């Protein structure tokens, strides 16, 4: 369903005297193609085996564009592809993606035409792939001795649609890890600076009865407030950039508030883990040693 054998063509619906307002992607495939790819029919079924077009199968999107609400009503309707003859619609399949998820699903017409076939689709078991591929290669070379045998897998072809996103994701994760590491160094240095700068204040508070837990709370509250300010700045920017990137896909998720909440909690957790030991050490220091100086 994702190969290059698609042709944009005009057509006429139900013996209309003029062409439709939109073109359809026409796929030439023999009758077993539907079972090979396990396409689901919502009405009718595949056409009879033939070397020429004796019936067509359309997808749901084509019927929606034609304002046909019930797929069963399309069975038996005549359709004329380009300058060909009128042939009946024998089946309607559920919509399926013909390209990546960046593009919306096109209106599709599938018909038989031996002259247009360019490849063979084979469903195989994956337990012994290499011996099986070699066996298929031998059969191919016996059948087409002058032809070159080339093969690939459907999942690899689909994965190639998103190779740019995969590379971007790896690069983004790398720089995110570096940014978090640098931020942790900065947080640890900030915690060390704060505890060193406020040694005497901490000592006085402890002498007056403040517990180590209360002092730790005061320090972490200030650091957490800084994280909150950073989040208020970063969240709108990241939301804007994410939505701009997702706008490139016809089918996409909606990044809700949960993503940002988890991001805030993770930031706070990293802050506490990074600065906790240094803050606790400053809070547990002997106040006499600090007040002496």
PDB file of C-alpha atoms in Angstrom:
ATOM      1  CA  UNK A   1       0.000   0.000   0.000  1.00  0.00           C
ATOM      2  CA  UNK A   2       2.966   2.350   0.427  1.00  0.00           C
ATOM      3  CA  UNK A   3       4.854   1.593  -2.778  1.00  0.00           C
ATOM      4  CA  UNK A   4       5.459   4.068  -5.583  1.00  0.00           C
ATOM      5  CA  UNK A   5       2.846   2.571  -7.887  1.00  0.00           C
ATOM      6  CA  UNK A   6       0.339   5.350  -7.321  1.00  0.00           C
ATOM      7  CA  UNK A   7      -1.004   7.514 -10.105  1.00  0.00           C
ATOM      8  CA  UNK A   8      -3.081  10.646  -9.696  1.00  0.00           C
ATOM      9  CA  UNK A   9      -5.950  10.302 -12.135  1.00  0.00           C
ATOM     10  CA  UNK A  10      -9.265  11.946 -12.854  1.00  0.00           C
ATOM     11  CA  UNK A  11     -12.379   9.801 -12.974  1.00  0.00           C
ATOM     12  CA  UNK A  12     -16.107   9.944 -13.575  1.00  0.00           C
ATOM     13  CA  UNK A  13     -18.593   8.655 -11.005  1.00  0.00           C
ATOM     14  CA  UNK A  14     -21.923   6.977 -11.684  1.00  0.00           C
ATOM     15  CA  UNK A  15     -21.815   7.670 -15.424  1.00  0.00           C
ATOM     16  CA  UNK A  16     -21.536  11.410 -14.850  1.00  0.00           C
ATOM     17  CA  UNK A  17     -21.010  13.450 -18.051  1.00  0.00           C
ATOM     18  CA  UNK A  18     -18.051  15.293 -16.483  1.00  0.00           C
ATOM     19  CA  UNK A  19     -15.022  14.434 -14.396  1.00  0.00           C
ATOM     20  CA  UNK A  20     -15.074  14.570 -10.613  1.00  0.00           C
ATOM     21  CA  UNK A  21     -13.950  17.705  -8.793  1.00  0.00           C
ATOM     22  CA  UNK A  22     -10.881  15.923  -7.433  1.00  0.00           C
ATOM     23  CA  UNK A  23      -8.368  13.331  -8.576  1.00  0.00           C
ATOM     24  CA  UNK A  24      -7.893   9.932  -6.977  1.00  0.00           C
ATOM     25  CA  UNK A  25      -4.785   7.886  -6.284  1.00  0.00           C
ATOM     26  CA  UNK A  26      -5.101   4.826  -8.511  1.00  0.00           C
ATOM     27  CA  UNK A  27      -3.395   1.632  -7.409  1.00  0.00           C
ATOM     28  CA  UNK A  28      -3.008  -1.250  -9.831  1.00  0.00           C
ATOM     29  CA  UNK A  29      -3.035  -4.591  -8.030  1.00  0.00           C
ATOM     30  CA  UNK A  30      -4.279  -8.102  -8.624  1.00  0.00           C
ATOM     31  CA  UNK A  31      -7.080  -9.657  -6.603  1.00  0.00           C
ATOM     32  CA  UNK A  32      -4.938 -11.305  -3.872  1.00  0.00           C
ATOM     33  CA  UNK A  33      -3.380  -7.968  -2.957  1.00  0.00           C
ATOM     34  CA  UNK A  34      -6.131  -7.246  -0.416  1.00  0.00           C
ATOM     35  CA  UNK A  35      -5.637 -10.523   1.461  1.00  0.00           C
ATOM     36  CA  UNK A  36      -1.837 -10.139   1.402  1.00  0.00           C
ATOM     37  CA  UNK A  37      -2.031  -6.803   3.204  1.00  0.00           C
ATOM     38  CA  UNK A  38      -5.121  -7.751   5.241  1.00  0.00           C
ATOM     39  CA  UNK A  39      -7.150  -4.735   4.181  1.00  0.00           C
ATOM     40  CA  UNK A  40     -10.594  -4.673   5.778  1.00  0.00           C
ATOM     41  CA  UNK A  41     -13.712  -4.343   3.650  1.00  0.00           C
ATOM     42  CA  UNK A  42     -16.657  -2.321   4.927  1.00  0.00           C
ATOM     43  CA  UNK A  43     -18.825  -3.255   1.939  1.00  0.00           C
ATOM     44  CA  UNK A  44     -18.535  -5.724  -0.926  1.00  0.00           C
ATOM     45  CA  UNK A  45     -15.237  -7.503  -1.527  1.00  0.00           C
ATOM     46  CA  UNK A  46     -12.278  -7.817  -3.917  1.00  0.00           C
ATOM     47  CA  UNK A  47     -12.765  -8.084  -7.636  1.00  0.00           C
ATOM     48  CA  UNK A  48     -12.445 -11.392  -9.478  1.00  0.00           C
ATOM     49  CA  UNK A  49      -8.960 -12.450 -10.619  1.00  0.00           C
ATOM     50  CA  UNK A  50      -8.262 -10.896 -14.018  1.00  0.00           C
ATOM     51  CA  UNK A  51      -5.459  -9.397 -16.075  1.00  0.00           C
ATOM     52  CA  UNK A  52      -7.592  -6.401 -16.955  1.00  0.00           C
ATOM     53  CA  UNK A  53      -9.941  -4.095 -15.092  1.00  0.00           C
ATOM     54  CA  UNK A  54     -13.310  -5.765 -14.566  1.00  0.00           C
ATOM     55  CA  UNK A  55     -14.181  -4.033 -11.282  1.00  0.00           C
ATOM     56  CA  UNK A  56     -12.690  -1.571  -8.832  1.00  0.00           C
ATOM     57  CA  UNK A  57     -12.373  -1.165  -5.085  1.00  0.00           C
ATOM     58  CA  UNK A  58     -12.487   2.287  -3.501  1.00  0.00           C
ATOM     59  CA  UNK A  59     -11.722   3.557  -0.012  1.00  0.00           C
ATOM     60  CA  UNK A  60     -14.019   5.334   2.426  1.00  0.00           C
ATOM     61  CA  UNK A  61     -12.419   8.723   1.841  1.00  0.00           C
ATOM     62  CA  UNK A  62     -13.306   8.698  -1.838  1.00  0.00           C
ATOM     63  CA  UNK A  63     -16.955   8.078  -0.949  1.00  0.00           C
ATOM     64  CA  UNK A  64     -16.903  10.889   1.619  1.00  0.00           C
ATOM     65  CA  UNK A  65     -15.564  13.253  -1.018  1.00  0.00           C
ATOM     66  CA  UNK A  66     -18.425  12.130  -3.289  1.00  0.00           C
ATOM     67  CA  UNK A  67     -20.876  12.620  -0.387  1.00  0.00           C
ATOM     68  CA  UNK A  68     -21.885   8.937  -0.385  1.00  0.00           C
ATOM     69  CA  UNK A  69     -22.787   8.262   3.258  1.00  0.00           C
ATOM     70  CA  UNK A  70     -23.466   4.508   3.058  1.00  0.00           C
ATOM     71  CA  UNK A  71     -20.662   2.360   1.552  1.00  0.00           C
ATOM     72  CA  UNK A  72     -23.194  -0.279   0.562  1.00  0.00           C
ATOM     73  CA  UNK A  73     -24.844   2.235  -1.767  1.00  0.00           C
ATOM     74  CA  UNK A  74     -21.591   2.463  -3.751  1.00  0.00           C
ATOM     75  CA  UNK A  75     -21.573  -1.226  -4.701  1.00  0.00           C
ATOM     76  CA  UNK A  76     -22.581  -1.573  -8.327  1.00  0.00           C
ATOM     77  CA  UNK A  77     -22.037   2.091  -9.175  1.00  0.00           C
ATOM     78  CA  UNK A  78     -20.087   2.623 -12.388  1.00  0.00           C
ATOM     79  CA  UNK A  79     -16.783   4.425 -12.366  1.00  0.00           C
ATOM     80  CA  UNK A  80     -14.594   5.471 -15.283  1.00  0.00           C
ATOM     81  CA  UNK A  81     -10.874   5.953 -14.671  1.00  0.00           C
ATOM     82  CA  UNK A  82      -9.257   8.502 -16.992  1.00  0.00           C
ATOM     83  CA  UNK A  83     -10.220   7.596 -20.555  1.00  0.00           C
ATOM     84  CA  UNK A  84     -11.043   3.980 -19.810  1.00  0.00           C
ATOM     85  CA  UNK A  85     -14.390   2.232 -19.885  1.00  0.00           C
ATOM     86  CA  UNK A  86     -17.057   2.178 -17.179  1.00  0.00           C
ATOM     87  CA  UNK A  87     -16.544  -0.590 -14.612  1.00  0.00           C
ATOM     88  CA  UNK A  88     -18.549  -1.361 -11.457  1.00  0.00           C
ATOM     89  CA  UNK A  89     -17.473  -0.731  -7.876  1.00  0.00           C
ATOM     90  CA  UNK A  90     -17.323  -4.151  -6.215  1.00  0.00           C
ATOM     91  CA  UNK A  91     -15.904  -3.258  -2.791  1.00  0.00           C
ATOM     92  CA  UNK A  92     -15.107  -0.525  -0.287  1.00  0.00           C
ATOM     93  CA  UNK A  93     -12.084  -0.831   2.026  1.00  0.00           C
ATOM     94  CA  UNK A  94     -11.364   0.999   5.242  1.00  0.00           C
ATOM     95  CA  UNK A  95      -9.091   3.991   4.886  1.00  0.00           C
ATOM     96  CA  UNK A  96      -5.373   3.226   5.091  1.00  0.00           C
ATOM     97  CA  UNK A  97      -2.335   5.470   4.892  1.00  0.00           C
ATOM     98  CA  UNK A  98      -0.617   5.467   1.530  1.00  0.00           C
ATOM     99  CA  UNK A  99       2.231   7.712   2.700  1.00  0.00           C
ATOM    100  CA  UNK A 100       3.565   8.903   6.050  1.00  0.00           C
ATOM    101  CA  UNK A 101       1.405  10.431   8.767  1.00  0.00           C
ATOM    102  CA  UNK A 102       2.407  13.869   7.565  1.00  0.00           C
ATOM    103  CA  UNK A 103      -0.106  13.572   4.761  1.00  0.00           C
ATOM    104  CA  UNK A 104      -3.863  13.051   4.981  1.00  0.00           C
ATOM    105  CA  UNK A 105      -5.411   9.903   3.525  1.00  0.00           C
ATOM    106  CA  UNK A 106      -6.130  10.323  -0.172  1.00  0.00           C
ATOM    107  CA  UNK A 107      -9.164   9.114  -2.110  1.00  0.00           C
ATOM    108  CA  UNK A 108      -8.089   5.763  -3.536  1.00  0.00           C
ATOM    109  CA  UNK A 109      -9.178   3.556  -6.429  1.00  0.00           C
ATOM    110  CA  UNK A 110      -7.728   0.045  -6.727  1.00  0.00           C
ATOM    111  CA  UNK A 111      -8.078  -1.963  -9.921  1.00  0.00           C
ATOM    112  CA  UNK A 112      -6.425  -4.788 -11.840  1.00  0.00           C
ATOM    113  CA  UNK A 113      -4.174  -4.028 -14.810  1.00  0.00           C
ATOM    114  CA  UNK A 114      -1.421  -6.500 -15.657  1.00  0.00           C
ATOM    115  CA  UNK A 115       0.504  -3.968 -17.719  1.00  0.00           C
ATOM    116  CA  UNK A 116       0.978  -1.732 -14.678  1.00  0.00           C
ATOM    117  CA  UNK A 117       2.432  -4.245 -12.190  1.00  0.00           C
ATOM    118  CA  UNK A 118       5.952  -3.431 -11.030  1.00  0.00           C
ATOM    119  CA  UNK A 119       6.573  -5.589  -7.963  1.00  0.00           C
ATOM    120  CA  UNK A 120       5.545  -8.704  -6.070  1.00  0.00           C
ATOM    121  CA  UNK A 121       4.296  -8.647  -2.464  1.00  0.00           C
ATOM    122  CA  UNK A 122       4.997 -11.782  -0.401  1.00  0.00           C
ATOM    123  CA  UNK A 123       3.931 -12.419   3.179  1.00  0.00           C
ATOM    124  CA  UNK A 124       6.527 -14.583   4.932  1.00  0.00           C
ATOM    125  CA  UNK A 125       7.329 -16.063   8.333  1.00  0.00           C
ATOM    126  CA  UNK A 126      10.200 -14.298  10.092  1.00  0.00           C
ATOM    127  CA  UNK A 127      11.818 -17.363  11.658  1.00  0.00           C
ATOM    128  CA  UNK A 128      14.246 -18.037   8.775  1.00  0.00           C
ATOM    129  CA  UNK A 129      14.337 -14.883   6.707  1.00  0.00           C
ATOM    130  CA  UNK A 130      17.683 -15.169   4.933  1.00  0.00           C
ATOM    131  CA  UNK A 131      17.227 -18.737   3.565  1.00  0.00           C
ATOM    132  CA  UNK A 132      13.742 -17.799   2.440  1.00  0.00           C
ATOM    133  CA  UNK A 133      14.945 -14.643   0.690  1.00  0.00           C
ATOM    134  CA  UNK A 134      17.617 -16.664  -1.089  1.00  0.00           C
ATOM    135  CA  UNK A 135      14.964 -19.157  -2.205  1.00  0.00           C
ATOM    136  CA  UNK A 136      12.795 -16.311  -3.530  1.00  0.00           C
ATOM    137  CA  UNK A 137      15.823 -14.847  -5.305  1.00  0.00           C
ATOM    138  CA  UNK A 138      16.465 -18.140  -7.089  1.00  0.00           C
ATOM    139  CA  UNK A 139      12.849 -18.394  -8.250  1.00  0.00           C
ATOM    140  CA  UNK A 140      12.981 -14.785  -9.456  1.00  0.00           C
ATOM    141  CA  UNK A 141      16.168 -15.344 -11.437  1.00  0.00           C
ATOM    142  CA  UNK A 142      14.724 -18.486 -13.001  1.00  0.00           C
ATOM    143  CA  UNK A 143      11.575 -16.582 -14.010  1.00  0.00           C
ATOM    144  CA  UNK A 144      13.239 -13.285 -14.992  1.00  0.00           C
ATOM    145  CA  UNK A 145      16.872 -14.148 -15.860  1.00  0.00           C
ATOM    146  CA  UNK A 146      17.457 -10.666 -17.289  1.00  0.00           C
ATOM    147  CA  UNK A 147      15.901  -8.868 -14.326  1.00  0.00           C
ATOM    148  CA  UNK A 148      17.594  -7.570 -11.178  1.00  0.00           C
ATOM    149  CA  UNK A 149      16.201  -8.870  -7.871  1.00  0.00           C
ATOM    150  CA  UNK A 150      15.705  -6.196  -5.208  1.00  0.00           C
ATOM    151  CA  UNK A 151      13.798  -6.690  -1.959  1.00  0.00           C
ATOM    152  CA  UNK A 152      12.837  -4.761   1.135  1.00  0.00           C
ATOM    153  CA  UNK A 153      10.444  -5.135   4.037  1.00  0.00           C
ATOM    154  CA  UNK A 154       7.272  -3.175   4.586  1.00  0.00           C
ATOM    155  CA  UNK A 155       8.172  -2.205   8.159  1.00  0.00           C
ATOM    156  CA  UNK A 156      11.553  -0.885   6.967  1.00  0.00           C
ATOM    157  CA  UNK A 157       9.866   1.150   4.257  1.00  0.00           C
ATOM    158  CA  UNK A 158       7.437   2.650   6.772  1.00  0.00           C
ATOM    159  CA  UNK A 159      10.317   3.355   9.170  1.00  0.00           C
ATOM    160  CA  UNK A 160      12.118   5.232   6.378  1.00  0.00           C
ATOM    161  CA  UNK A 161       9.225   7.715   6.360  1.00  0.00           C
ATOM    162  CA  UNK A 162      10.355   8.881   9.793  1.00  0.00           C
ATOM    163  CA  UNK A 163      14.156   8.610   9.525  1.00  0.00           C
ATOM    164  CA  UNK A 164      14.456  12.393   9.834  1.00  0.00           C
ATOM    165  CA  UNK A 165      12.404  12.347  13.046  1.00  0.00           C
ATOM    166  CA  UNK A 166      14.493   9.453  14.406  1.00  0.00           C
ATOM    167  CA  UNK A 167      17.729  11.362  13.779  1.00  0.00           C
ATOM    168  CA  UNK A 168      16.225  14.510  15.256  1.00  0.00           C
ATOM    169  CA  UNK A 169      15.060  12.562  18.313  1.00  0.00           C
ATOM    170  CA  UNK A 170      18.512  11.069  18.960  1.00  0.00           C
ATOM    171  CA  UNK A 171      20.168  14.452  18.571  1.00  0.00           C
ATOM    172  CA  UNK A 172      17.596  16.128  20.799  1.00  0.00           C
ATOM    173  CA  UNK A 173      17.986  13.480  23.537  1.00  0.00           C
ATOM    174  CA  UNK A 174      21.768  13.930  23.442  1.00  0.00           C
ATOM    175  CA  UNK A 175      21.613  17.698  23.836  1.00  0.00           C
ATOM    176  CA  UNK A 176      18.891  17.385  26.473  1.00  0.00           C
ATOM    177  CA  UNK A 177      21.146  15.092  28.525  1.00  0.00           C
ATOM    178  CA  UNK A 178      24.025  17.571  28.175  1.00  0.00           C
ATOM    179  CA  UNK A 179      21.765  20.484  29.170  1.00  0.00           C
ATOM    180  CA  UNK A 180      20.473  18.618  32.242  1.00  0.00           C
ATOM    181  CA  UNK A 181      24.038  17.715  33.269  1.00  0.00           C
ATOM    182  CA  UNK A 182      25.205  21.323  32.960  1.00  0.00           C
ATOM    183  CA  UNK A 183      22.118  22.515  34.838  1.00  0.00           C
ATOM    184  CA  UNK A 184      22.830  20.066  37.662  1.00  0.00           C
ATOM    185  CA  UNK A 185      26.363  21.409  37.957  1.00  0.00           C
ATOM    186  CA  UNK A 186      24.955  24.913  38.169  1.00  0.00           C
ATOM    187  CA  UNK A 187      22.359  23.924  40.757  1.00  0.00           C
ATOM    188  CA  UNK A 188      24.962  22.208  42.914  1.00  0.00           C
ATOM    189  CA  UNK A 189      27.228  25.265  42.727  1.00  0.00           C
ATOM    190  CA  UNK A 190      24.281  27.532  43.587  1.00  0.00           C
ATOM    191  CA  UNK A 191      23.372  25.366  46.580  1.00  0.00           C
ATOM    192  CA  UNK A 192      26.963  25.391  47.783  1.00  0.00           C
ATOM    193  CA  UNK A 193      27.137  29.170  47.386  1.00  0.00           C
ATOM    194  CA  UNK A 194      23.875  29.734  49.273  1.00  0.00           C
ATOM    195  CA  UNK A 195      24.813  27.487  52.183  1.00  0.00           C
ATOM    196  CA  UNK A 196      28.277  29.039  52.439  1.00  0.00           C
ATOM    197  CA  UNK A 197      26.922  32.584  52.241  1.00  0.00           C
ATOM    198  CA  UNK A 198      24.305  31.945  54.937  1.00  0.00           C
ATOM    199  CA  UNK A 199      26.351  29.885  57.382  1.00  0.00           C
ATOM    200  CA  UNK A 200      25.986  32.361  60.246  1.00  0.00           C
ATOM    201  CA  UNK A 201      22.260  32.840  59.611  1.00  0.00           C
ATOM    202  CA  UNK A 202      21.822  29.066  59.685  1.00  0.00           C
ATOM    203  CA  UNK A 203      23.840  28.807  62.889  1.00  0.00           C
ATOM    204  CA  UNK A 204      21.772  31.523  64.625  1.00  0.00           C
ATOM    205  CA  UNK A 205      18.536  29.816  63.592  1.00  0.00           C
ATOM    206  CA  UNK A 206      19.738  26.496  64.978  1.00  0.00           C
ATOM    207  CA  UNK A 207      20.814  28.123  68.251  1.00  0.00           C
ATOM    208  CA  UNK A 208      17.331  29.670  68.515  1.00  0.00           C
ATOM    209  CA  UNK A 209      15.725  26.279  68.082  1.00  0.00           C
ATOM    210  CA  UNK A 210      15.222  25.759  64.355  1.00  0.00           C
ATOM    211  CA  UNK A 211      15.477  22.123  63.298  1.00  0.00           C
ATOM    212  CA  UNK A 212      17.651  20.858  60.462  1.00  0.00           C
ATOM    213  CA  UNK A 213      14.505  19.898  58.577  1.00  0.00           C
ATOM    214  CA  UNK A 214      13.173  23.446  58.757  1.00  0.00           C
ATOM    215  CA  UNK A 215      16.454  24.865  57.460  1.00  0.00           C
ATOM    216  CA  UNK A 216      16.535  22.350  54.609  1.00  0.00           C
ATOM    217  CA  UNK A 217      12.962  23.364  53.776  1.00  0.00           C
ATOM    218  CA  UNK A 218      13.943  27.045  53.550  1.00  0.00           C
ATOM    219  CA  UNK A 219      16.827  26.315  51.195  1.00  0.00           C
ATOM    220  CA  UNK A 220      14.912  23.940  48.931  1.00  0.00           C
ATOM    221  CA  UNK A 221      11.949  26.326  48.840  1.00  0.00           C
ATOM    222  CA  UNK A 222      14.129  29.022  47.310  1.00  0.00           C
ATOM    223  CA  UNK A 223      15.625  26.630  44.762  1.00  0.00           C
ATOM    224  CA  UNK A 224      12.194  25.270  43.905  1.00  0.00           C
ATOM    225  CA  UNK A 225      10.930  28.818  43.393  1.00  0.00           C
ATOM    226  CA  UNK A 226      13.705  29.366  40.849  1.00  0.00           C
ATOM    227  CA  UNK A 227      12.678  26.172  39.049  1.00  0.00           C
ATOM    228  CA  UNK A 228       9.083  27.442  39.010  1.00  0.00           C
ATOM    229  CA  UNK A 229      10.151  30.724  37.410  1.00  0.00           C
ATOM    230  CA  UNK A 230      12.172  28.837  34.800  1.00  0.00           C
ATOM    231  CA  UNK A 231       9.166  26.615  34.083  1.00  0.00           C
ATOM    232  CA  UNK A 232       6.879  29.615  33.561  1.00  0.00           C
ATOM    233  CA  UNK A 233       9.336  30.900  30.942  1.00  0.00           C
ATOM    234  CA  UNK A 234      10.060  27.549  29.266  1.00  0.00           C
ATOM    235  CA  UNK A 235       6.562  26.034  29.111  1.00  0.00           C
ATOM    236  CA  UNK A 236       4.996  28.502  26.631  1.00  0.00           C
ATOM    237  CA  UNK A 237       8.076  28.423  24.419  1.00  0.00           C
ATOM    238  CA  UNK A 238       8.262  24.622  24.326  1.00  0.00           C
ATOM    239  CA  UNK A 239       4.505  24.366  23.772  1.00  0.00           C
ATOM    240  CA  UNK A 240       4.737  26.718  20.796  1.00  0.00           C
ATOM    241  CA  UNK A 241       7.687  24.835  19.273  1.00  0.00           C
ATOM    242  CA  UNK A 242       6.050  21.430  19.803  1.00  0.00           C
ATOM    243  CA  UNK A 243       2.813  22.488  18.184  1.00  0.00           C
ATOM    244  CA  UNK A 244       4.653  24.050  15.256  1.00  0.00           C
ATOM    245  CA  UNK A 245       6.468  20.750  14.709  1.00  0.00           C
ATOM    246  CA  UNK A 246       3.312  18.664  15.075  1.00  0.00           C
ATOM    247  CA  UNK A 247       1.521  20.871  12.567  1.00  0.00           C
ATOM    248  CA  UNK A 248       3.643  19.149   9.927  1.00  0.00           C
ATOM    249  CA  UNK A 249       1.642  15.939  10.472  1.00  0.00           C
ATOM    250  CA  UNK A 250      -1.916  15.370   9.358  1.00  0.00           C
ATOM    251  CA  UNK A 251      -2.270  12.793  12.161  1.00  0.00           C
ATOM    252  CA  UNK A 252      -0.752  13.860  15.449  1.00  0.00           C
ATOM    253  CA  UNK A 253      -1.129  13.858  19.209  1.00  0.00           C
ATOM    254  CA  UNK A 254      -2.336  16.806  21.231  1.00  0.00           C
ATOM    255  CA  UNK A 255       0.297  17.684  23.856  1.00  0.00           C
ATOM    256  CA  UNK A 256      -1.891  18.329  26.882  1.00  0.00           C
ATOM    257  CA  UNK A 257      -1.068  19.738  30.281  1.00  0.00           C
ATOM    258  CA  UNK A 258       0.094  16.340  31.568  1.00  0.00           C
ATOM    259  CA  UNK A 259       3.349  16.543  29.592  1.00  0.00           C
ATOM    260  CA  UNK A 260       4.241  19.856  31.221  1.00  0.00           C
ATOM    261  CA  UNK A 261       3.192  18.736  34.704  1.00  0.00           C
ATOM    262  CA  UNK A 262       5.451  15.697  34.472  1.00  0.00           C
ATOM    263  CA  UNK A 263       8.231  17.940  33.162  1.00  0.00           C
ATOM    264  CA  UNK A 264       7.849  20.276  36.142  1.00  0.00           C
ATOM    265  CA  UNK A 265       7.835  17.384  38.628  1.00  0.00           C
ATOM    266  CA  UNK A 266      10.904  15.872  36.993  1.00  0.00           C
ATOM    267  CA  UNK A 267      12.716  19.230  37.169  1.00  0.00           C
ATOM    268  CA  UNK A 268      11.892  19.640  40.841  1.00  0.00           C
ATOM    269  CA  UNK A 269      12.960  16.062  41.566  1.00  0.00           C
ATOM    270  CA  UNK A 270      16.288  16.540  39.784  1.00  0.00           C
ATOM    271  CA  UNK A 271      16.826  19.769  41.713  1.00  0.00           C
ATOM    272  CA  UNK A 272      16.221  18.123  45.064  1.00  0.00           C
ATOM    273  CA  UNK A 273      18.453  15.148  44.224  1.00  0.00           C
ATOM    274  CA  UNK A 274      21.259  17.413  42.998  1.00  0.00           C
ATOM    275  CA  UNK A 275      21.257  19.892  45.879  1.00  0.00           C
ATOM    276  CA  UNK A 276      19.933  17.702  48.676  1.00  0.00           C
ATOM    277  CA  UNK A 277      23.243  16.414  49.990  1.00  0.00           C
ATOM    278  CA  UNK A 278      24.846  19.860  49.985  1.00  0.00           C
ATOM    279  CA  UNK A 279      21.873  21.539  51.658  1.00  0.00           C
ATOM    280  CA  UNK A 280      21.562  18.844  54.317  1.00  0.00           C
ATOM    281  CA  UNK A 281      25.271  19.080  55.085  1.00  0.00           C
ATOM    282  CA  UNK A 282      24.947  22.843  55.582  1.00  0.00           C
ATOM    283  CA  UNK A 283      21.884  22.447  57.779  1.00  0.00           C
ATOM    284  CA  UNK A 284      23.544  19.803  59.986  1.00  0.00           C
ATOM    285  CA  UNK A 285      26.762  21.764  60.501  1.00  0.00           C
ATOM    286  CA  UNK A 286      27.765  22.569  64.088  1.00  0.00           C
ATOM    287  CA  UNK A 287      26.541  26.158  64.748  1.00  0.00           C
ATOM    288  CA  UNK A 288      29.436  26.777  67.156  1.00  0.00           C
ATOM    289  CA  UNK A 289      31.954  26.338  64.340  1.00  0.00           C
ATOM    290  CA  UNK A 290      30.145  28.878  62.166  1.00  0.00           C
ATOM    291  CA  UNK A 291      29.499  31.436  64.893  1.00  0.00           C
ATOM    292  CA  UNK A 292      33.116  31.315  66.109  1.00  0.00           C
ATOM    293  CA  UNK A 293      34.239  33.053  62.910  1.00  0.00           C
TER     294      UNK A 293
END
